[in-house]
XYZ file of C-alpha atoms in Angstrom:
570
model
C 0.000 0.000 0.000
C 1.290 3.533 -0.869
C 0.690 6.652 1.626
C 0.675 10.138 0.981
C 2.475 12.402 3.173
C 2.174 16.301 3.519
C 5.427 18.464 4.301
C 3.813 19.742 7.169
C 3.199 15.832 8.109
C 6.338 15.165 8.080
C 7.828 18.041 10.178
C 5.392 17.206 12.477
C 6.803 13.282 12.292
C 9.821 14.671 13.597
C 9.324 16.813 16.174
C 9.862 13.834 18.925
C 13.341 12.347 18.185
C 15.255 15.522 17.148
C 17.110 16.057 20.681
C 20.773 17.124 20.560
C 20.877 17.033 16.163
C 21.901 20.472 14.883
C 19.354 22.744 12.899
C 16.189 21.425 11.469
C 14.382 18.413 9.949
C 13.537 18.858 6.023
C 12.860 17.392 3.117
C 12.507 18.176 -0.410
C 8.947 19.320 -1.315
C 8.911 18.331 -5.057
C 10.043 14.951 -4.193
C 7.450 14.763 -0.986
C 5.212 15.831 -3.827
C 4.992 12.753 -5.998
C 4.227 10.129 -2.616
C 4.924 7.023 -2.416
C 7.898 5.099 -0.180
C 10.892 5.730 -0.091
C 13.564 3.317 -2.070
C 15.816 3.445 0.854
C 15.959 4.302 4.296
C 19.099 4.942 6.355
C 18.314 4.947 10.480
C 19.906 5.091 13.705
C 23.081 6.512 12.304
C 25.493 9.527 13.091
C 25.036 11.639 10.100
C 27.660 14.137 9.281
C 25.675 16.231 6.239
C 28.524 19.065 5.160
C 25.003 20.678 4.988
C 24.884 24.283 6.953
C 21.092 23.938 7.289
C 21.340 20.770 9.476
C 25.160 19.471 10.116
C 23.785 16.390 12.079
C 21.244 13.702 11.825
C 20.120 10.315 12.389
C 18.359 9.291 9.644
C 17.595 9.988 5.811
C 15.654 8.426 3.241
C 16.163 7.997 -0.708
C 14.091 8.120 -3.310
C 14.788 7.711 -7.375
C 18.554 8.085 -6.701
C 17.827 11.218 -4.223
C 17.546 12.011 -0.615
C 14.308 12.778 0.009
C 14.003 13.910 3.816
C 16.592 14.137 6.307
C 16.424 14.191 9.966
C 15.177 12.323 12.728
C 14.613 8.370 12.990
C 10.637 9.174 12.808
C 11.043 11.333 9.811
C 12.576 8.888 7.516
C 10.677 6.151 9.040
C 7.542 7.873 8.444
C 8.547 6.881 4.625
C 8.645 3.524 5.020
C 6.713 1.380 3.045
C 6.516 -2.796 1.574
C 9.279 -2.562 -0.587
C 11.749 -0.112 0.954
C 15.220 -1.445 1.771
C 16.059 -0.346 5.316
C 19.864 -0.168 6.645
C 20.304 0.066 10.754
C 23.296 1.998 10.759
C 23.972 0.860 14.321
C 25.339 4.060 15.255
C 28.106 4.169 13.062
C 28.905 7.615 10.799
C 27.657 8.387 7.368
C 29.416 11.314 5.605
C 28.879 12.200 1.756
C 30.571 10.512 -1.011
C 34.409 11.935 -1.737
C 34.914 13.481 -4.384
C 38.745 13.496 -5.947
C 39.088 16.984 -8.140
C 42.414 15.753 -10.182
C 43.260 11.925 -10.807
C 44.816 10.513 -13.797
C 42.116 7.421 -13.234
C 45.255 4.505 -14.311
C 43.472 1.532 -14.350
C 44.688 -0.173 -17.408
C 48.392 0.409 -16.115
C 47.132 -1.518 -12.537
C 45.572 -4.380 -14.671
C 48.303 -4.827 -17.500
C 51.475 -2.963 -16.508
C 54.735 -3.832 -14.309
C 54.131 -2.324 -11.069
C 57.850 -1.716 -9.024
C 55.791 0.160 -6.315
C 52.555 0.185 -4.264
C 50.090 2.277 -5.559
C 47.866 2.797 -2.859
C 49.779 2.206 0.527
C 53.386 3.654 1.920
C 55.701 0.443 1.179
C 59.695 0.050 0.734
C 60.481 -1.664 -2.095
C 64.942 -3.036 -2.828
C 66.116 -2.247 -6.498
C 66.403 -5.778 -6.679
C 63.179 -6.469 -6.673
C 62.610 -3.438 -9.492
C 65.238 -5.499 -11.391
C 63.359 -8.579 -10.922
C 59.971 -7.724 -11.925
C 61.283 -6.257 -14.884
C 64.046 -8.858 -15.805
C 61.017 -11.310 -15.951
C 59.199 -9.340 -18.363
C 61.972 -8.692 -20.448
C 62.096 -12.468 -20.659
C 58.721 -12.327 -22.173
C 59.441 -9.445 -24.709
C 60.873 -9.427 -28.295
C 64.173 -7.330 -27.954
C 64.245 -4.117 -29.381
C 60.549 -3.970 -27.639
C 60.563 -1.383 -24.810
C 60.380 -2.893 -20.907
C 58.436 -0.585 -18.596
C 57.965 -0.183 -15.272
C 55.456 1.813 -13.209
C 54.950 3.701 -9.512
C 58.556 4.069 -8.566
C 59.002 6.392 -5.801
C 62.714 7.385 -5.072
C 61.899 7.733 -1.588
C 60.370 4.742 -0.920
C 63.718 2.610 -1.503
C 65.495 0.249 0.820
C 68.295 1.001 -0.683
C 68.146 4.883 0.111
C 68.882 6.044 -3.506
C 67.776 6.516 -6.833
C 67.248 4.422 -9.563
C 70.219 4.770 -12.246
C 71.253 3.622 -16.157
C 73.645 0.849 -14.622
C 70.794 -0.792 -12.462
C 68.333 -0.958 -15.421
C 71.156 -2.723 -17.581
C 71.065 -5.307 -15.106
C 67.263 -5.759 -16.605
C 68.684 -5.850 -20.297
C 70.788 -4.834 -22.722
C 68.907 -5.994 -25.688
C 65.749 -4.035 -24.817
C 65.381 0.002 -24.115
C 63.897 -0.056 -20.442
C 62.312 2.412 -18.883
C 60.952 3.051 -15.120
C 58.619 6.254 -14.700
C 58.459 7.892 -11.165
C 54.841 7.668 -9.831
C 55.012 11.421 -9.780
C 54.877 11.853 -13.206
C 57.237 13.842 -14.512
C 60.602 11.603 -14.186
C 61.620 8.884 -15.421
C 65.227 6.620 -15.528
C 66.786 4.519 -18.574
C 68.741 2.015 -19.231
C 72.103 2.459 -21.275
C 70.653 0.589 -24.625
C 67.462 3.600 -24.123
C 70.001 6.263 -23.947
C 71.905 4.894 -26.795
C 68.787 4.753 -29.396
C 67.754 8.005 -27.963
C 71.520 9.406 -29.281
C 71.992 11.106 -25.951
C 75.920 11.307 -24.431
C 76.903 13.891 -22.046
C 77.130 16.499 -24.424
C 74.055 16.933 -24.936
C 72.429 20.020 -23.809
C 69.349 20.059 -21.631
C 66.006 21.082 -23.747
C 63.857 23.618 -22.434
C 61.815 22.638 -19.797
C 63.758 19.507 -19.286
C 67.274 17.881 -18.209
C 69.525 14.583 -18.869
C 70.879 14.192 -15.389
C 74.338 13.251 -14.634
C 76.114 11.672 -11.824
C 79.014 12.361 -10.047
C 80.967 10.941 -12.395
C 79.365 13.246 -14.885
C 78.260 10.735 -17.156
C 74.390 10.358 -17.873
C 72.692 8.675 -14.715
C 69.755 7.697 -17.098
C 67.171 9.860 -14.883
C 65.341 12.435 -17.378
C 62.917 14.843 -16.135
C 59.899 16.849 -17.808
C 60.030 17.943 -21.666
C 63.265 16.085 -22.364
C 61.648 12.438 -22.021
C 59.879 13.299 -25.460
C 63.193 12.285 -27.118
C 62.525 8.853 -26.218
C 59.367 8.720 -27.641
C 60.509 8.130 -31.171
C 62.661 4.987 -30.317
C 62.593 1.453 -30.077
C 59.362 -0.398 -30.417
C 56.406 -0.171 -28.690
C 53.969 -3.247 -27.723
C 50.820 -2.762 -30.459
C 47.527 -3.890 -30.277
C 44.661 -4.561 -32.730
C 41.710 -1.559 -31.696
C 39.516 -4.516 -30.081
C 42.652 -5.595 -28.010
C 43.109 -1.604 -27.472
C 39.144 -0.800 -26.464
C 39.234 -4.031 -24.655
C 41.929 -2.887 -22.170
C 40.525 0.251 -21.760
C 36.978 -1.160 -20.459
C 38.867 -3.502 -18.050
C 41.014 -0.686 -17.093
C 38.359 1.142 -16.104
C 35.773 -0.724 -14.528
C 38.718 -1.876 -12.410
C 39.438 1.212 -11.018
C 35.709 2.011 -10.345
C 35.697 -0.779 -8.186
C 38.820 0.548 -6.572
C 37.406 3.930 -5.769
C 34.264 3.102 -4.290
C 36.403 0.558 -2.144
C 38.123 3.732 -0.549
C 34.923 5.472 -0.515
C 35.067 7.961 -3.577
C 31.683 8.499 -5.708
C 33.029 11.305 -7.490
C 36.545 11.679 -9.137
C 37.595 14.582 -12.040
C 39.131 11.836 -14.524
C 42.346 13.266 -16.317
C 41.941 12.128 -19.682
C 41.283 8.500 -21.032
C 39.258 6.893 -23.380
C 35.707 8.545 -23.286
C 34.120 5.843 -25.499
C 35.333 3.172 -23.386
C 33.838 5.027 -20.549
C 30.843 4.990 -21.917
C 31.072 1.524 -22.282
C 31.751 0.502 -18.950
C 28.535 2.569 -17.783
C 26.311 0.861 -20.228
C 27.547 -2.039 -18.882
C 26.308 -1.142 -15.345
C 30.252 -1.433 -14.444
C 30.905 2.526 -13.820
C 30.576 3.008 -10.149
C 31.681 6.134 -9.530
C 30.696 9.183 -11.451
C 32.810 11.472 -13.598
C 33.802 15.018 -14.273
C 35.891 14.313 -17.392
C 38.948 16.489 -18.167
C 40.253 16.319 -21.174
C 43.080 18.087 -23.669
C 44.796 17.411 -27.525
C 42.619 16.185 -30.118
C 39.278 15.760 -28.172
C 39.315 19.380 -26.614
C 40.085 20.318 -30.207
C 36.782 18.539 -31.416
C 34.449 20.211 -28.332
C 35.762 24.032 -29.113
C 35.263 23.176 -32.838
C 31.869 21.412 -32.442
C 30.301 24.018 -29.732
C 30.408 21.527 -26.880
C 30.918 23.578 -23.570
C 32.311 22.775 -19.779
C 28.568 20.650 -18.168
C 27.729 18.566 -21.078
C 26.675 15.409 -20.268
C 24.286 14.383 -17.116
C 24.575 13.216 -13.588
C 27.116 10.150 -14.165
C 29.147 11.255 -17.197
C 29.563 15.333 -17.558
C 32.550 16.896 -19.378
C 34.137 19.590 -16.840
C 37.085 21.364 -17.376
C 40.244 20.831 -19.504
C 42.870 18.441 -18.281
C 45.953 19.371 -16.557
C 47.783 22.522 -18.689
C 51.024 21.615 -17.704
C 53.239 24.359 -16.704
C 56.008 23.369 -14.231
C 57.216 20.248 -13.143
C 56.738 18.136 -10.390
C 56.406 19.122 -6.177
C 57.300 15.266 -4.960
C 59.698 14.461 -8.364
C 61.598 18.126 -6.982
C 61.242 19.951 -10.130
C 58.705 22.477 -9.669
C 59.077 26.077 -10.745
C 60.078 28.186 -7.942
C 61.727 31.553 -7.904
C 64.550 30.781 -5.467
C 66.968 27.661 -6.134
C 66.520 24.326 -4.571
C 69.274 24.054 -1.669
C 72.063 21.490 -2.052
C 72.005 21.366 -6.314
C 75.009 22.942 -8.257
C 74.933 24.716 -10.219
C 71.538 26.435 -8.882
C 68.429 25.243 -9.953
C 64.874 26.229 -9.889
C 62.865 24.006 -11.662
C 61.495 23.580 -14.930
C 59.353 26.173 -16.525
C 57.353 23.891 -19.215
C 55.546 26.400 -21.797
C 56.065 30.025 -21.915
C 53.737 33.103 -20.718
C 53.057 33.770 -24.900
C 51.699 30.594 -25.276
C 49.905 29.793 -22.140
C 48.184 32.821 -22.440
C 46.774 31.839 -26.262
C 45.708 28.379 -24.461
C 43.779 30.314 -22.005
C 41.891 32.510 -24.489
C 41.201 29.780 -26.948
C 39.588 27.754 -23.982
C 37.870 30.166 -22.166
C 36.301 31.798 -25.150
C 35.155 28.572 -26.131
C 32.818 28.118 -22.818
C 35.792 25.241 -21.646
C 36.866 25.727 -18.071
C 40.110 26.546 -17.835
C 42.489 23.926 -15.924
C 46.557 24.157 -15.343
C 49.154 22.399 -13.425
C 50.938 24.737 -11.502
C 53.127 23.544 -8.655
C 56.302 26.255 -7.992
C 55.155 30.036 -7.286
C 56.612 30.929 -10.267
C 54.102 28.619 -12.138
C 51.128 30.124 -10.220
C 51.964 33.441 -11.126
C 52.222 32.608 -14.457
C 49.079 30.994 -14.427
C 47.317 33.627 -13.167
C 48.416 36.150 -15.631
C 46.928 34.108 -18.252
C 43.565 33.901 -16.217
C 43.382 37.438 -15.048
C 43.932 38.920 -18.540
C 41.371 36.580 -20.406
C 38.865 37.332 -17.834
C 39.644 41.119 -18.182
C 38.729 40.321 -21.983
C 36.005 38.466 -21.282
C 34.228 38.933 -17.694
C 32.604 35.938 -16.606
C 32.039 35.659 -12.880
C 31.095 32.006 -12.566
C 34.298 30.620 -14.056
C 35.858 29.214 -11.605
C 39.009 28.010 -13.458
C 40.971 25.587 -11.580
C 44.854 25.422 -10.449
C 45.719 22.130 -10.161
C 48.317 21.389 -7.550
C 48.686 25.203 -6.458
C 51.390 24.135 -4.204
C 53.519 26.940 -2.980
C 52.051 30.485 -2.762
C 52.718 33.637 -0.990
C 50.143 36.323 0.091
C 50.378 38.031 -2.868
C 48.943 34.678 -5.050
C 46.821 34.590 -2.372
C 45.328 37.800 -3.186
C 45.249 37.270 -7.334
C 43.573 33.671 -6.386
C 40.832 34.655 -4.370
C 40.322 37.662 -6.903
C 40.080 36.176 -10.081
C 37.575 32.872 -8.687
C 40.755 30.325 -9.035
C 39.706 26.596 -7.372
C 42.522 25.232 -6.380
C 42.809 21.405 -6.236
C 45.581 20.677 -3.833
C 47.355 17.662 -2.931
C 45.597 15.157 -0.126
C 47.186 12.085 0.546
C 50.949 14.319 0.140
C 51.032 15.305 3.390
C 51.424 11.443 5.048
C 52.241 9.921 1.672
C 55.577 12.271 0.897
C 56.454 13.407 4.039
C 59.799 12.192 3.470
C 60.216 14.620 0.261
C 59.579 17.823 2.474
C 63.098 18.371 3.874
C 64.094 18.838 0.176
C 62.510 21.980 0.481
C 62.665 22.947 4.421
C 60.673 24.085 7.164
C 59.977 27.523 6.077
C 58.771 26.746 2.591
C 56.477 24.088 4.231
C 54.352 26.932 5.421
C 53.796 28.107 2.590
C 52.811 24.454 0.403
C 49.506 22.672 0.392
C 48.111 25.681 2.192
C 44.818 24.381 2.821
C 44.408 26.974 6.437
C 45.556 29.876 4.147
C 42.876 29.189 1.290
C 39.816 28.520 3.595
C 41.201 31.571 5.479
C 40.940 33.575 2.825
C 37.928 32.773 1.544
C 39.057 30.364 -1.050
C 36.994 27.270 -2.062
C 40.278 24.383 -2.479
C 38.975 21.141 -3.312
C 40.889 17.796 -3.066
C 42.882 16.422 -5.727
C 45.082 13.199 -5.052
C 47.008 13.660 -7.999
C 46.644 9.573 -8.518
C 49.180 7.746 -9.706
C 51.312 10.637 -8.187
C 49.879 10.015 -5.019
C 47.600 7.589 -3.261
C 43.750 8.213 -3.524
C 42.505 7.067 -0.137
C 40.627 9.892 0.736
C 40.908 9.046 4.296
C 44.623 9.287 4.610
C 44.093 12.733 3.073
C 41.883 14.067 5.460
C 44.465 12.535 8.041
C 47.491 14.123 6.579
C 45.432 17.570 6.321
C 44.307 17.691 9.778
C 47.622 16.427 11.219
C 50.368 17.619 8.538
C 52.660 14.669 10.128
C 53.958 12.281 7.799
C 54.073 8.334 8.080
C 56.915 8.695 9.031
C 56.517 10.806 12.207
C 57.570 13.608 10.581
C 55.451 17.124 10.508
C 55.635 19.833 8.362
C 53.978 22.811 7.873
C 51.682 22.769 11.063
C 50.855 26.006 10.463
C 48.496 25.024 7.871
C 46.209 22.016 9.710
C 42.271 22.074 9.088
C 39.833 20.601 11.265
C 38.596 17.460 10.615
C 34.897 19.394 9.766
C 36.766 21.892 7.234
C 38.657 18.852 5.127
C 35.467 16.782 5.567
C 34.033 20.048 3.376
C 36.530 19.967 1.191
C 36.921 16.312 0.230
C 33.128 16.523 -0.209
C 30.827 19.799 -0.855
C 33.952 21.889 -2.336
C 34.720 18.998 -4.680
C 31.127 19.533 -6.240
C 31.689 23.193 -6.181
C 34.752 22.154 -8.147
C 32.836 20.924 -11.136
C 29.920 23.506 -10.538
C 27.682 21.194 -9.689
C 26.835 21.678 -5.713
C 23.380 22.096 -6.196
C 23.075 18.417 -6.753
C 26.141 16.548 -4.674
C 28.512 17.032 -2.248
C 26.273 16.989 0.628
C 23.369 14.811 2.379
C 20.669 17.227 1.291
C 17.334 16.623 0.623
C 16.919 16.795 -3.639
C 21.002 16.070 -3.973
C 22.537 12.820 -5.185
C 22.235 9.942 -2.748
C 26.013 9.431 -2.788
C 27.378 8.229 0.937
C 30.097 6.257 2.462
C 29.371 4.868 5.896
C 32.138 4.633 8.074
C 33.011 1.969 10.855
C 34.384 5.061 13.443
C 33.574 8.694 13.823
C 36.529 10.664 12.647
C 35.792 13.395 14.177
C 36.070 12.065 17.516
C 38.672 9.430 17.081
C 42.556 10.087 17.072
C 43.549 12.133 14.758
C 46.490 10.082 13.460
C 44.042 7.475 13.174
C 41.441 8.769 10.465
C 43.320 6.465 7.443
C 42.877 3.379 9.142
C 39.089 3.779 9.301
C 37.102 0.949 7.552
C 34.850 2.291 4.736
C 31.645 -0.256 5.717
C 29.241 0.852 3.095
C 29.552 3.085 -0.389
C 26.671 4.497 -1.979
C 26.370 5.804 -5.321
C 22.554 7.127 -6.163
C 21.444 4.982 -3.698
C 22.640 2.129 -4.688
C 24.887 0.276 -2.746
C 28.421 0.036 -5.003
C 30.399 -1.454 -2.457
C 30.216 -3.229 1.225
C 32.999 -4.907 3.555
C-alpha cells in the first residue's frame, strides 16, 4: 500500500526524536510531492551532512537516486513502506561521497602494466626487486621492444637512492627499459634507451627539461619533464589490434571504479582517457563512480570546434574542465618552478618552466572563449603566477564571474597569489594524501617553505573554495589518509611539516566533499546529504571526528553508496 504524506506531516513526524541534532528536519517538497515510499531508508546513524542547514542527523531516506528527507529516525521512518530497503546503521557515521578533483584514473596500467611500487599504501620496495619484476618481463618481450615499469618512488627505496642507467642494464641490454616515477614527470633509462635516444653527455638540456648526470658526470639515465619526449621516437612499442586496445581500456576502467568506491570515492575529475570506453563501462552497469571528465589534444580540439561547452553530459558522465595545462614540473619528483633555487644542487636550480607566458596565455583565451573551463598544473610560485596572468587577462577580456578556473596542484604560494587567487575565482585542487604519503620529500625543500605548500588553512582563510585532488598515480587516492594528513600535517613517518596550515577534521570533511562539487559547478546536486542532492554516501566503521587524529586512514569504509545504490560493502 502507498501513503501520501504532507510536508507539514512530516515536520510534524519529527518533532519527537530531534534532541541534541543540529538545525532542522527537512525534506525536499517536489520529491514529498509525488508520494509514495521511499527506495531506501538509512536509520539510527550519526550523520555528518557538510550541509549548513542541518550538520547532524540520524536518519535519511532515498528516493529515485535522491535524498528525500533528512532528519530524525521518525522522519525517515515515516517513509517507510513494503518494498523499501532499510539499513540500521547501528550508530556508526555516514558522511557524503568523496569526491577526488584531479586523478589521472590509471586503471589499465594496474591491470596490465609492471608495477615496481605500491600504488595505494606507503611500502619500501629493494632495487632488486625493481630489477626482478622487470628482468622477468623482459624475458617475455621481443628485444628491441621497450620494458616498462610503473609507480617508482625514489623515496620509498630500501636502498636509500635513486634508480640509475647501470641498475636498469642489469634488466637488459637488448631491450630500451624504462621506469617512470609515480610522480609523473621523471623517469630513468637504461644504457641501450640512452643509446637509441643518441643522448651522451654532451648533450644540452632542452627547455623545460634535463639529462641528469652523476658524479661521475656521465648520464645517470634519470630524465625529467620535456626532455623524455626524445625517447618517444625509439625502439618499439607493444601494439595492439583496436579490439585488443578498447578491450583494455573497459577492463582498465571498470577496475578502477571498483577501486574507488572501495576507498569510498563516488566522485573523481578523470584526467583524460578513453571517453568511449567510458561509456562503455557505464552501459555495462560497471561505472561506479561518477565522472567530471577532463580532457586536452585532439578531443578538446573537437568540443571548441563542435560548440560543446564545460557541463555537457548528465549526472554520471559530464565533461568539466580541460585536463591538466602543464606548466612546471613536479612538487614530490623536486622539479617544480620556484623563484629561489633548490638548496644542495650545483649549479643552482629552480625548476622547470614547461611552456612560456606567450603561449599559455593563447591556451587560455582559446579555452575560455570557447565556454571550456580553464584547468593548469601549476606547482612552484613561479608557475602560479604565471598561471594567473593568463587567467586574469582573459577574464579582463572576457568577464565571466562564474568561471571558476581551476589550479591544479597550487602548491607553494605567498600572500600576494593569495590575493590574485581569491580575486580572479581560481579553485585550487591541492594535494591530499601528500602530506602522510611524501612526508619524506619535504626536507628537500625545508621548514619555512612548508608553510607556505599545500596551504589548505591559508585558502579557507581567505575565503578560497580548495577542493581535493590526489594527484593519482602521483599520489595515493585514499581519501581518508588525506583528510588525516590535512588535519595532522605529520607524515608516516613521524615527521610534521607545515603545522601552520592544519584544518579541522569538519573543514577537510568540506573539502573532500561539498567543495569537490563546487569544483565541477555542480553543488546544487552533490557534495552533501541534502534533501533533492545525489544519494552518494560512504558509511564509516568510526567517527573521525572524535577518534585520534592520526588514526582517520585506518578507518574501515563499511558501506559506499552511489545514487542509492549500494556500489560497495565490507
Amino acid at each position: 500500500m502507498t501513503r501520501q504524506h504532507s510536508r507539514r506531516g512530516f515536520i510534524g513526524l519529527a518533532g519527537a526524536g530531534m534532541a541534541g541534532l543540529v538545525g532542522t528536519p527537512w525534506l525536499d517538497a517536489a520529491l514529498a510531492a509525488e508520494g509514495g515510499d521511499a527506495d531506501l531508508v538509512v536509520f539510527n546513524a550519526k550523520v555528518y551532512t557538510v550541509d549548513d542547514h542541518m550538520a547532524r542527523a540520524q536518519a535519511f531516506a532515498v528516493r529515485n537516486g535522491r535524498f528525500v528527507a533528512v532528519g530524525s529516525n521518525e522522519l525517515a521512518r515515516a517513509l517507510v513502506g513494503p518494498r523499501t530497503q532499510q539499513i540500521d546503521a547501528k550508530q556508526m557515521t555516514i558522511v557524503p561521497g568523496f569526491i577526488d578533483c584531479h586523478n589521472h584514473a590509471t586503471g589499465e596500467v594496474l591491470v596490465y602494466e609492471v608495477l615496481v611500487g605500491n600504488p595505494f599504501e606507503v611500502e619500501f620496495v629493494t632495487i632488486q626487486s625493481i630489477v626482478d619484476k622487470l628482468r622477468k618481463k623482459a624475458g617475455e618481450t621481443a628485444p628491441g621492444t621497450w620494458v616498462e615499469g610503473f609507480f617508482f618512488d625514489d623515496t620509498k627505496v630500501k636502498d636509500g637512492r635513486e634508480l640509475n642507467r647501470y641498475d636498469l642494464d642489469k634488466v637488459s641490454t637488448q631491450h630500451p627499459v624504462v621506469v617512470r616515477h609515480r610522480g609523473g614527470h621523471t623517469s630513468y633509462y637504461n644504457s641501450r634507451a640512452l643509446e637509441l635516444a643518441g643522448l651522451t653527455e654532451a648533450t644540452p638540456n632542452p627547455p623545460g627539461g634535463t639529462f641528469d648526470k652523476g658524479p661521475d658526470g656521465k648520464l645517470s639515465g634519470r630524465v625529467t619533464d620535456r626532455a623524455r619526449a626524445v625517447f618517444e621516437k625509439v625502439g618499439t612499442r607493444p601494439s595492439y589490434t583496436p579490439a585488443q586496445r578498447a578491450e583494455r581500456s573497459r577492463n582498465g576502467l571498470a577496475h578502477i571504479s571498483k577501486a574507488f568506491v572501495r576507498y569510498g570515492l563516488t566522485g573523481v575529475h578523470h584526467q583524460g582517457g578513453d571517453f568511449f570506453a567510458l561509456q562503455q563501462v557505464r552501459a555495462n552497469g560497471d561505472l561506479l563512480h561518477r565522472v567530471s571528465f577532463e580532457t586536452s589534444g585532439a578531443m578538446l580540439d573537437a568540443m571548441i570546434a563542435n560548440g560543446i561547452r564545460t557541463g555537457f553530459g548528465d549526472e554520471w558522465i559530464k565533461l568539466g574542465a580541460t585536463s591538466e595545462h602543464t606548466v612546471d614540473g613536479s612538487f614530490s619528483e623536486r622539479t617544480m618552478a620556484m623563484s629561489t633555487p633548490y638548496e644542495g644542487i650545483s649549479p643552482p636550480y629552480k625548476g622547470n618552466v614547461t611552456e612560456g607566458q606567450d603561449v599559455l596565455n593563447a591556451w587560455a583565451e582559446k579555452v575560455h572563449r570557447a565556454g571550456i573551463r580553464m584547468n593548469c598544473h601549476a606547482n612552484g610560485d613561479v608557475a602560479i603566477d604565471m598561471v594567473l596572468k593568463a587567467y586574469e587577462r582573459v577574464l579582463a577580456m572576457m568577464p565571466a564571474p562564474a568561471a571558476r578556473p581551476k589550479i591544479t596542484h597550487c602548491t607553494m604560494i605567498n600572500d600576494d597569489l593569495l590575493r590574485r587567487i581569491k580575486a580572479s575565482g581560481v579553485v585550487p585542487a591541492a594535494f591530499t594524501t601528500y602530506a602522510y604519503y611524501n612526508s619524506d620529500k619535504f626536507h628537500f625543500y625545508g621548514a619555512e617553505r612548508m608553510k607556505n605548500c599545500m596551504p589548505f588553512r591559508s585558502f579557507l582563510d581567505a575565503g578560497i573554495p580548495v577542493c581535493a585532488g590526489s594527484d593519482f598515480s602521483p599520489g595515493p587516492f585514499a581519501p581518508l589518509m588525506g583528510i588525516q594528513g590535512m588535519v595532522t600535517r605529520t607524515g608516516w613517518n613521524g615527521e610534521t611539516w607545515g603545522a601552520n596550515q592544519r584544518v579541522t577534521v569538519a573543514e577537510a570533511l568540506r573539502i573532500n566533499t561539498l567543495n569537490g562539487a563546487y569544483a565541477s559547478q555542480e553543488e546544487d546536486i552533490k557534495g552533501s546529504i541534502t534533501p533533492g542532492k545525489l544519494a552518494d554516501f560512504v558509511m564509516l566503521a568510526d567517527d573521525i571526528h572524535t577518534i585520534a587524529p592520526d588514526k582517520i586512514k585506518d578507518v574501515k569504509i563499511v558501506r559506499t553508496v552511489t545514487g542509492g545504490r549500494t556500489v560497495y560493502e565490507a
